[in-house]
Tab-separated table of C-alpha atoms (C1' of nucleotides) in Angstrom:
chain	number	residue	atom	x	y	z
A	15	MET	CA	112.729	81.484	119.367
A	16	LYS	CA	109.413	81.065	117.568
A	17	ILE	CA	107.838	83.655	115.168
A	18	GLY	CA	105.730	84.538	117.746
A	19	VAL	CA	107.881	85.153	120.486
A	20	LEU	CA	110.017	87.135	117.894
A	21	ALA	CA	106.991	89.531	117.078
A	22	LYS	CA	106.171	89.799	120.437
A	23	GLN	CA	109.926	90.980	121.404
A	24	VAL	CA	109.250	93.307	119.120
A	25	GLY	CA	106.020	94.977	119.130
A	26	ILE	CA	104.420	93.381	115.771
A	27	THR	CA	103.091	91.025	114.152
A	28	VAL	CA	104.253	87.719	113.328
A	29	GLU	CA	102.249	88.464	109.426
A	30	THR	CA	104.315	91.165	109.416
A	31	ILE	CA	107.261	89.179	109.987
A	32	ARG	CA	106.803	86.848	107.203
A	33	TYR	CA	106.238	89.660	105.113
A	34	TYR	CA	109.590	91.212	105.585
A	35	GLU	CA	111.338	88.097	104.662
A	36	SER	CA	109.514	87.907	101.864
A	37	GLU	CA	110.627	91.235	101.449
A	38	GLY	CA	114.309	90.870	101.551
A	39	LEU	CA	113.946	92.970	104.419
A	40	LEU	CA	114.750	90.044	106.763
A	41	HIS	CA	116.982	87.095	105.691
A	42	PRO	CA	114.764	83.623	105.761
A	43	ALA	CA	115.083	82.097	109.128
A	44	LEU	CA	116.257	78.628	109.900
A	45	ARG	CA	113.268	76.345	109.865
A	46	ASP	CA	112.719	73.479	112.556
A	47	PRO	CA	112.843	70.061	110.022
A	48	ALA	CA	109.801	68.378	112.600
A	49	ASN	CA	107.537	71.042	111.697
A	50	ASN	CA	108.681	73.296	108.961
A	51	TYR	CA	108.988	76.293	111.765
A	52	ARG	CA	110.885	79.508	111.547
A	53	ARG	CA	113.572	79.595	114.189
A	54	TYR	CA	114.906	82.753	115.086
A	55	ASP	CA	118.180	84.342	116.777
A	56	HIS	CA	119.564	87.478	118.226
A	57	SER	CA	120.552	88.697	115.010
A	58	HIS	CA	117.280	88.290	113.301
A	59	LEU	CA	115.840	90.479	116.798
A	60	GLU	CA	118.740	93.037	115.855
A	61	ARG	CA	117.796	93.318	112.640
A	62	LEU	CA	114.068	93.773	113.550
A	63	ILE	CA	114.291	96.322	115.542
A	64	PHE	CA	116.264	98.634	113.231
A	65	ILE	CA	113.665	97.804	110.590
A	66	ARG	CA	110.900	99.135	112.517
A	67	ARG	CA	113.004	101.864	114.111
A	68	CYS	CA	113.370	103.145	110.503
A	69	ARG	CA	109.461	102.432	109.599
A	70	THR	CA	108.540	104.795	113.132
A	71	LEU	CA	110.590	106.988	110.835
A	72	ALA	CA	108.512	106.522	107.743
A	73	MET	CA	111.239	105.389	105.749
A	74	THR	CA	110.411	102.742	102.635
A	75	HIS	CA	111.805	99.621	102.107
A	76	ASN	CA	113.948	100.590	100.034
A	77	GLU	CA	115.513	103.050	102.020
A	78	ILE	CA	115.461	100.454	104.354
A	79	LYS	CA	117.331	98.377	102.031
A	80	ILE	CA	119.904	100.640	101.775
A	81	LEU	CA	120.848	101.052	105.295
A	82	LEU	CA	120.861	97.749	105.796
A	83	GLN	CA	123.348	97.160	103.340
A	84	ALA	CA	125.656	100.182	105.061
A	85	ARG	CA	125.130	98.323	108.429
A	86	VAL	CA	127.526	95.075	106.854
A	87	GLU	CA	129.779	97.343	105.180
A	88	PRO	CA	132.093	99.034	107.628
A	89	ASP	CA	134.555	100.173	105.779
A	90	ALA	CA	132.353	102.368	103.598
A	91	SER	CA	131.588	105.627	103.240
A	92	CYS	CA	128.628	107.018	105.145
A	93	GLU	CA	127.693	109.967	102.857
A	94	THR	CA	124.761	107.761	101.536
A	95	ILE	CA	123.376	107.437	104.822
A	96	ASN	CA	123.607	111.206	105.601
A	97	GLU	CA	122.620	112.051	102.063
A	98	LEU	CA	119.603	109.932	102.439
A	99	ILE	CA	118.836	111.118	106.111
A	100	ASP	CA	118.909	114.961	104.435
A	101	GLU	CA	116.654	113.511	101.488
A	102	HIS	CA	114.053	112.223	104.139
A	103	ILE	CA	114.108	114.909	105.837
A	104	HIS	CA	113.108	117.459	103.078
A	105	HIS	CA	110.407	114.917	102.516
A	106	VAL	CA	108.798	115.247	105.809
A	107	GLN	CA	109.328	119.010	105.615
A	108	ALA	CA	107.334	119.325	102.406
A	109	ARG	CA	104.652	117.193	103.689
A	110	MET	CA	104.225	119.349	105.949
A	111	ALA	CA	104.257	122.538	103.852
A	112	GLU	CA	101.320	120.868	102.140
A	113	LEU	CA	99.622	120.081	105.001
A	114	GLN	CA	99.699	123.132	106.679
A	115	ILE	CA	98.150	124.852	102.938
A	116	LEU	CA	95.742	122.540	103.442
A	117	GLU	CA	94.877	122.920	106.875
A	118	THR	CA	94.482	126.994	106.000
A	119	GLN	CA	92.066	125.847	103.139
A	120	LEU	CA	89.658	123.373	105.490
A	121	ILE	CA	89.371	125.983	107.930
A	122	GLU	CA	88.704	128.401	105.624
A	123	LEU	CA	85.988	126.501	104.510
A	124	ARG	CA	84.502	125.115	107.396
A	125	SER	CA	84.111	128.872	108.179
A	126	GLN	CA	81.829	129.235	105.431
A	127	CYS	CA	78.852	127.375	106.955
A	128	ARG	CA	78.484	128.859	110.734
A	129	ALA	CA	74.664	129.407	111.108
A	130	ALA	CA	72.748	127.666	108.232
A	131	HIS	CA	71.047	124.460	108.974
A	132	THR	CA	70.166	123.144	105.535
A	133	THR	CA	72.515	121.503	102.761
A	134	ARG	CA	70.534	124.106	100.281
A	135	ASP	CA	72.086	127.290	102.398
A	136	CYS	CA	75.677	125.822	103.726
A	137	GLY	CA	78.556	127.799	102.481
A	138	ILE	CA	80.749	124.450	102.259
A	139	LEU	CA	78.778	122.797	99.741
A	140	ARG	CA	78.283	126.420	97.797
A	141	GLU	CA	82.157	127.207	97.611
A	142	LEU	CA	82.918	122.691	97.166
A	143	ASP	CA	81.312	123.460	93.899
A	144	HIS	CA	84.018	125.522	92.516
A	145	PRO	CA	87.238	124.914	90.621
A	146	ILE	CA	90.325	125.908	92.887
A	147	GLU	CA	92.050	129.522	92.112
A	148	GLU	CA	95.789	128.557	92.722
A	149	SER	CA	96.713	132.237	94.595
A	150	SER	CA	99.484	133.205	92.399
A	151	GLU	CA	102.258	131.666	90.829
A	152	ALA	CA	100.307	129.150	88.393
A	153	GLN	CA	101.554	127.035	86.369
A	154	PRO	CA	100.044	128.408	82.262
A	155	GLU	CA	99.851	125.447	81.084
A	156	HIS	CA	96.382	123.519	82.675
A	157	SER	CA	96.015	123.997	86.064
A	158	HIS	CA	96.850	120.442	87.012
A	159	VAL	CA	97.066	120.469	91.143
A	160	PRO	CA	99.947	118.351	90.745
A	161	GLY	CA	99.754	115.288	93.464
A	162	SER	CA	102.711	115.851	94.792
A	163	GLN	CA	104.067	112.350	94.588
A	164	CYS	CA	104.714	112.555	98.210
A	165	ARG	CA	106.043	109.076	100.349
A	166	ILE	CA	105.500	110.456	103.598
A	167	GLU	CA	101.952	108.828	104.230
A	168	ARG	CA	101.969	106.803	107.321
A	169	HIS	CA	103.095	106.818	110.462
B	235	MET	CA	80.730	116.050	75.317
B	236	LYS	CA	83.423	112.940	74.918
B	237	ILE	CA	85.224	111.765	77.808
B	238	GLY	CA	88.690	112.869	76.346
B	239	VAL	CA	87.233	117.441	76.132
B	240	LEU	CA	85.675	116.531	80.177
B	241	ALA	CA	89.006	115.706	80.742
B	242	LYS	CA	91.108	118.171	79.277
B	243	GLN	CA	88.449	120.633	81.025
B	244	VAL	CA	88.936	119.365	84.448
B	245	GLY	CA	92.323	118.498	84.596
B	246	ILE	CA	92.173	115.327	84.918
B	247	THR	CA	93.279	111.878	82.624
B	248	VAL	CA	90.280	110.031	80.723
B	249	GLU	CA	91.545	107.187	83.133
B	250	THR	CA	90.907	109.065	86.027
B	251	ILE	CA	87.011	109.907	85.627
B	252	ARG	CA	86.503	105.834	83.907
B	253	TYR	CA	87.854	105.092	87.714
B	254	TYR	CA	85.709	107.746	89.114
B	255	GLU	CA	82.726	106.316	87.186
B	256	SER	CA	83.057	102.774	88.297
B	257	GLU	CA	84.099	103.701	92.266
B	258	GLY	CA	80.002	105.548	92.383
B	259	LEU	CA	81.408	108.598	92.380
B	260	LEU	CA	80.240	109.939	88.693
B	261	HIS	CA	76.937	108.418	87.397
B	262	PRO	CA	77.723	106.289	84.298
B	263	ALA	CA	77.904	108.476	81.499
B	264	LEU	CA	74.673	107.702	78.527
B	265	ARG	CA	76.740	106.096	75.394
B	266	ASP	CA	76.867	106.669	71.978
B	267	PRO	CA	74.678	104.031	70.025
B	268	ALA	CA	77.087	104.010	66.862
B	269	ASN	CA	80.535	103.679	68.838
B	270	ASN	CA	79.741	103.436	72.763
B	271	TYR	CA	81.644	106.308	73.776
B	272	ARG	CA	80.888	108.139	76.836
B	273	ARG	CA	78.744	110.976	76.297
B	274	TYR	CA	78.853	113.632	79.178
B	275	ASP	CA	77.215	117.049	80.141
B	276	HIS	CA	77.662	120.253	81.892
B	277	SER	CA	76.019	118.084	85.471
B	278	HIS	CA	78.958	115.621	85.044
B	279	LEU	CA	81.523	118.459	84.710
B	280	GLU	CA	80.016	120.362	87.743
B	281	ARG	CA	80.119	117.038	89.541
B	282	LEU	CA	83.681	115.768	89.054
B	283	ILE	CA	84.849	119.893	89.404
B	284	PHE	CA	83.247	118.760	93.175
B	285	ILE	CA	85.088	115.791	93.370
B	286	ARG	CA	88.294	117.043	92.299
B	287	ARG	CA	87.971	119.775	94.648
B	288	CYS	CA	87.334	117.672	97.602
B	289	ARG	CA	90.472	115.628	96.135
B	290	THR	CA	92.505	118.297	96.811
B	291	LEU	CA	91.304	118.879	100.310
B	292	ALA	CA	92.753	115.135	100.512
B	293	MET	CA	89.032	113.667	101.337
B	294	THR	CA	88.617	110.048	100.421
B	295	HIS	CA	85.647	109.078	97.962
B	296	ASN	CA	83.775	107.897	101.101
B	297	GLU	CA	83.610	111.587	102.201
B	298	ILE	CA	82.510	112.868	99.035
B	299	LYS	CA	80.321	110.516	98.752
B	300	ILE	CA	78.537	111.944	101.939
B	301	LEU	CA	78.987	115.328	100.646
B	302	LEU	CA	77.913	114.405	97.342
B	303	GLN	CA	74.964	112.940	99.049
B	304	ALA	CA	73.945	115.829	101.061
B	305	ARG	CA	74.050	118.371	97.384
B	306	VAL	CA	71.158	117.058	95.712
B	307	GLU	CA	69.003	116.797	99.247
B	308	PRO	CA	68.831	120.405	99.858
B	309	ASP	CA	66.184	119.762	102.739
B	310	ALA	CA	68.763	117.972	104.846
B	311	SER	CA	70.401	119.271	107.882
B	312	CYS	CA	74.150	120.234	107.250
B	313	GLU	CA	74.845	119.107	110.604
B	314	THR	CA	76.841	116.118	109.014
B	315	ILE	CA	78.717	118.375	106.645
B	316	ASN	CA	80.075	120.832	109.231
B	317	GLU	CA	81.116	117.374	111.181
B	318	LEU	CA	82.726	115.528	108.361
B	319	ILE	CA	84.770	119.012	107.479
B	320	ASP	CA	85.820	119.604	111.667
B	321	GLU	CA	86.863	115.560	111.746
B	322	HIS	CA	88.664	115.855	108.026
B	323	ILE	CA	90.676	119.200	110.414
B	324	HIS	CA	91.761	117.236	113.242
B	325	HIS	CA	92.889	114.538	110.805
B	326	VAL	CA	94.983	116.791	108.800
B	327	GLN	CA	95.955	118.376	112.232
B	328	ALA	CA	97.385	115.186	114.125
B	329	ARG	CA	99.245	114.671	110.730
B	330	MET	CA	100.979	117.342	110.946
B	331	ALA	CA	101.753	116.578	114.733
B	332	GLU	CA	103.429	112.707	113.361
B	333	LEU	CA	105.475	115.232	110.953
B	334	GLN	CA	106.488	117.190	113.864
B	335	ILE	CA	107.953	114.765	115.556
B	336	LEU	CA	109.265	112.821	113.212
B	337	GLU	CA	111.093	116.007	111.566
B	338	THR	CA	112.679	116.327	115.786
B	339	GLN	CA	114.078	112.730	115.103
B	340	LEU	CA	115.138	113.272	111.928
B	341	ILE	CA	117.042	116.179	112.528
B	342	GLU	CA	118.565	114.376	115.796
B	343	LEU	CA	119.467	111.502	114.176
B	344	ARG	CA	121.310	113.291	111.544
B	345	SER	CA	122.619	115.571	114.301
B	346	GLN	CA	125.315	111.993	115.281
B	347	CYS	CA	126.685	111.693	111.986
B	348	ARG	CA	128.633	115.441	110.817
B	349	ALA	CA	132.589	113.478	111.330
B	350	ALA	CA	132.684	110.237	110.191
B	351	HIS	CA	133.437	108.643	107.050
B	352	THR	CA	132.943	104.905	107.672
B	353	THR	CA	129.798	103.670	108.422
B	354	ARG	CA	131.626	101.581	111.286
B	355	ASP	CA	131.838	105.187	112.914
B	356	CYS	CA	128.763	105.759	111.796
B	357	GLY	CA	126.512	107.776	114.468
B	358	ILE	CA	123.156	107.216	112.319
B	359	LEU	CA	123.463	103.831	112.303
B	360	ARG	CA	124.403	103.198	115.898
B	361	GLU	CA	121.214	105.251	117.095
B	362	LEU	CA	118.923	103.193	114.692
B	363	ASP	CA	119.669	100.308	116.457
B	364	HIS	CA	118.253	101.030	118.936
B	365	PRO	CA	114.361	100.289	120.044
B	366	ILE	CA	112.306	103.836	120.374
B	367	GLU	CA	112.223	104.684	124.026
B	368	GLU	CA	109.050	106.904	124.644
B	369	SER	CA	109.976	109.986	126.554
B	370	SER	CA	106.763	109.658	128.852
B	371	GLU	CA	103.563	108.614	128.797
B	372	ALA	CA	103.956	105.516	127.812
B	373	GLN	CA	101.280	102.430	126.991
B	374	PRO	CA	102.407	99.537	130.014
B	375	GLU	CA	100.796	96.686	127.877
B	376	HIS	CA	103.944	96.412	125.119
B	377	SER	CA	105.518	99.111	123.613
B	378	HIS	CA	103.833	99.020	119.778
B	379	VAL	CA	104.615	102.682	118.029
B	380	PRO	CA	101.198	101.858	117.302
B	381	GLY	CA	100.662	102.855	113.233
B	382	SER	CA	98.196	106.246	113.276
B	383	GLN	CA	95.711	104.681	111.156
B	384	CYS	CA	96.265	108.107	109.538
B	385	ARG	CA	93.945	108.412	106.119
B	386	ILE	CA	95.884	112.009	105.062
B	387	GLU	CA	98.152	110.356	102.889
B	388	ARG	CA	98.434	112.278	100.131
B	389	HIS	CA	98.206	115.900	98.634
C	191	DT	C1'	91.138	104.164	49.376
C	192	DC	C1'	94.098	103.240	52.179
C	193	DT	C1'	96.545	104.593	55.836
C	194	DT	C1'	97.905	107.158	59.647
C	195	DG	C1'	97.319	109.693	64.193
C	196	DA	C1'	93.825	110.903	67.992
C	197	DC	C1'	90.683	109.345	70.067
C	198	DC	C1'	87.825	105.981	72.615
C	199	DC	C1'	86.938	101.083	74.950
C	200	DT	C1'	87.816	96.787	78.116
C	201	DA	C1'	89.596	94.384	81.689
C	202	DA	C1'	93.385	93.040	84.792
C	203	DA	C1'	97.762	94.385	86.779
C	204	DG	C1'	101.369	96.961	89.719
C	205	DC	C1'	101.863	100.659	93.294
C	206	DA	C1'	103.360	100.896	99.035
C	207	DG	C1'	102.728	98.134	103.744
C	208	DC	C1'	101.428	95.623	105.016
C	209	DT	C1'	96.338	92.884	107.296
C	210	DT	C1'	93.026	89.896	106.580
C	211	DC	C1'	91.460	85.460	105.073
C	212	DA	C1'	90.819	80.563	103.978
C	213	DG	C1'	92.427	76.097	104.730
C	214	DG	C1'	95.446	73.254	106.683
C	215	DG	C1'	99.306	71.180	109.857
C	216	DT	C1'	101.378	70.900	114.938
C	217	DG	C1'	101.698	70.607	119.830
C	218	DT	C1'	100.210	70.656	124.409
C	219	DT	C1'	97.238	70.463	127.878
C	220	DT	C1'	92.571	68.547	129.948
D	122	DA	C1'	89.902	62.684	121.806
D	123	DA	C1'	88.730	67.324	121.816
D	124	DA	C1'	90.193	71.866	122.600
D	125	DC	C1'	92.933	75.404	122.086
D	126	DA	C1'	97.007	78.198	121.252
D	127	DC	C1'	100.204	78.471	117.428
D	128	DC	C1'	102.399	77.584	112.953
D	129	DC	C1'	102.602	77.123	107.635
D	130	DT	C1'	100.921	78.914	102.612
D	131	DG	C1'	99.045	81.464	99.135
D	132	DA	C1'	95.759	85.082	97.401
D	133	DA	C1'	93.307	89.099	98.027
D	134	DG	C1'	91.853	93.209	99.934
D	135	DC	C1'	92.864	98.636	101.678
D	136	DT	C1'	93.421	103.370	98.545
D	137	DG	C1'	93.526	105.990	94.739
D	138	DC	C1'	94.716	105.824	91.019
D	139	DT	C1'	98.387	104.730	87.011
D	140	DT	C1'	99.865	101.406	83.604
D	141	DT	C1'	99.342	97.678	79.903
D	142	DA	C1'	97.740	95.188	76.813
D	143	DG	C1'	94.616	94.122	73.589
D	144	DG	C1'	91.785	96.242	70.658
D	145	DG	C1'	87.826	98.952	68.103
D	146	DT	C1'	86.152	104.396	65.785
D	147	DC	C1'	86.950	108.001	63.298
D	148	DA	C1'	88.210	112.316	60.579
D	149	DA	C1'	92.067	113.791	57.834
D	150	DG	C1'	95.847	112.970	54.196
D	151	DA	C1'	98.464	110.522	50.296
DNA sequence: TCTTGACCCTAAAGCAGCTTCAGGGTGTTT
DNA sequence: AAACACCCTGAAGCTGCTTTAGGGTCAAGA
């Protein structure tokens, strides 16, 4: 099948498929000698479905590559896979905890402005003007709010 | 003060400060004619603290620009600000809901492999091989799992 | 005085996972 | 023959920085 058909079957764009090929996630397709169009078969479809399933679970391309590799090594131990998923779950949970805190802070902030009608008297702006005091367990060094290196960014 | 001092006071890197200037978040600093070094005063410090506070609340540069603008228009209505924060809270909540679902799915997935020791028999890989069936309220068109355009990506 | 080290400057590339754009061929229909 | 849908490549854009390369400035110590 041609790339457009494959894309429709999987529910992604043709650009994404070409991108996956360039990323090494998807094997390069055979080309039609007549016009250089990519030709796909059922194994490509299956692999793409696998990849998309992983992506909806917010895995990175690197993680997916590991899983794809495991997939073609039926005799290998699946310990790596289990660890990968466990670690991934931890990332998701950590991200949720961060957002939980964020939500609390934002709702607190929002509560500062219920009545005022000019920015001059807006409690929100006033509160944003002050640095963040860490409630407890503050790092002694200097108060970098770390940045968290979280990979669970989309979907 | 010089950029390094300012950076230390706020707890960010000099590169970030220069980046904020290039982004239009921070007004360009006056330059020391002798050596072209940036010179900052207290208003820059305050503005940077404001910006950082917004960033720890995961606001985008665009949102921050709107708030910075409101900050210098004391007579304007603060309705925009309230709406901005409300919408932002919604984004955070939506993101959390997504992650909640993700967590459930991942834990379900993880439970597929408790005993097996080769990838051949790994329930995780097996489950990843199948497309995602949306439990209910499926879109009729084709089953795009949307992608969610979420901006709450870090911190 | 010379050198060392800390600090400053700019411009460009890198990260992740795509999407969009520019510019151009192919293939079928009308 | 024109129109339209589809295919191709390569490069840039998105977000919020960080990193790298290459090069000046300045104060202090040998």
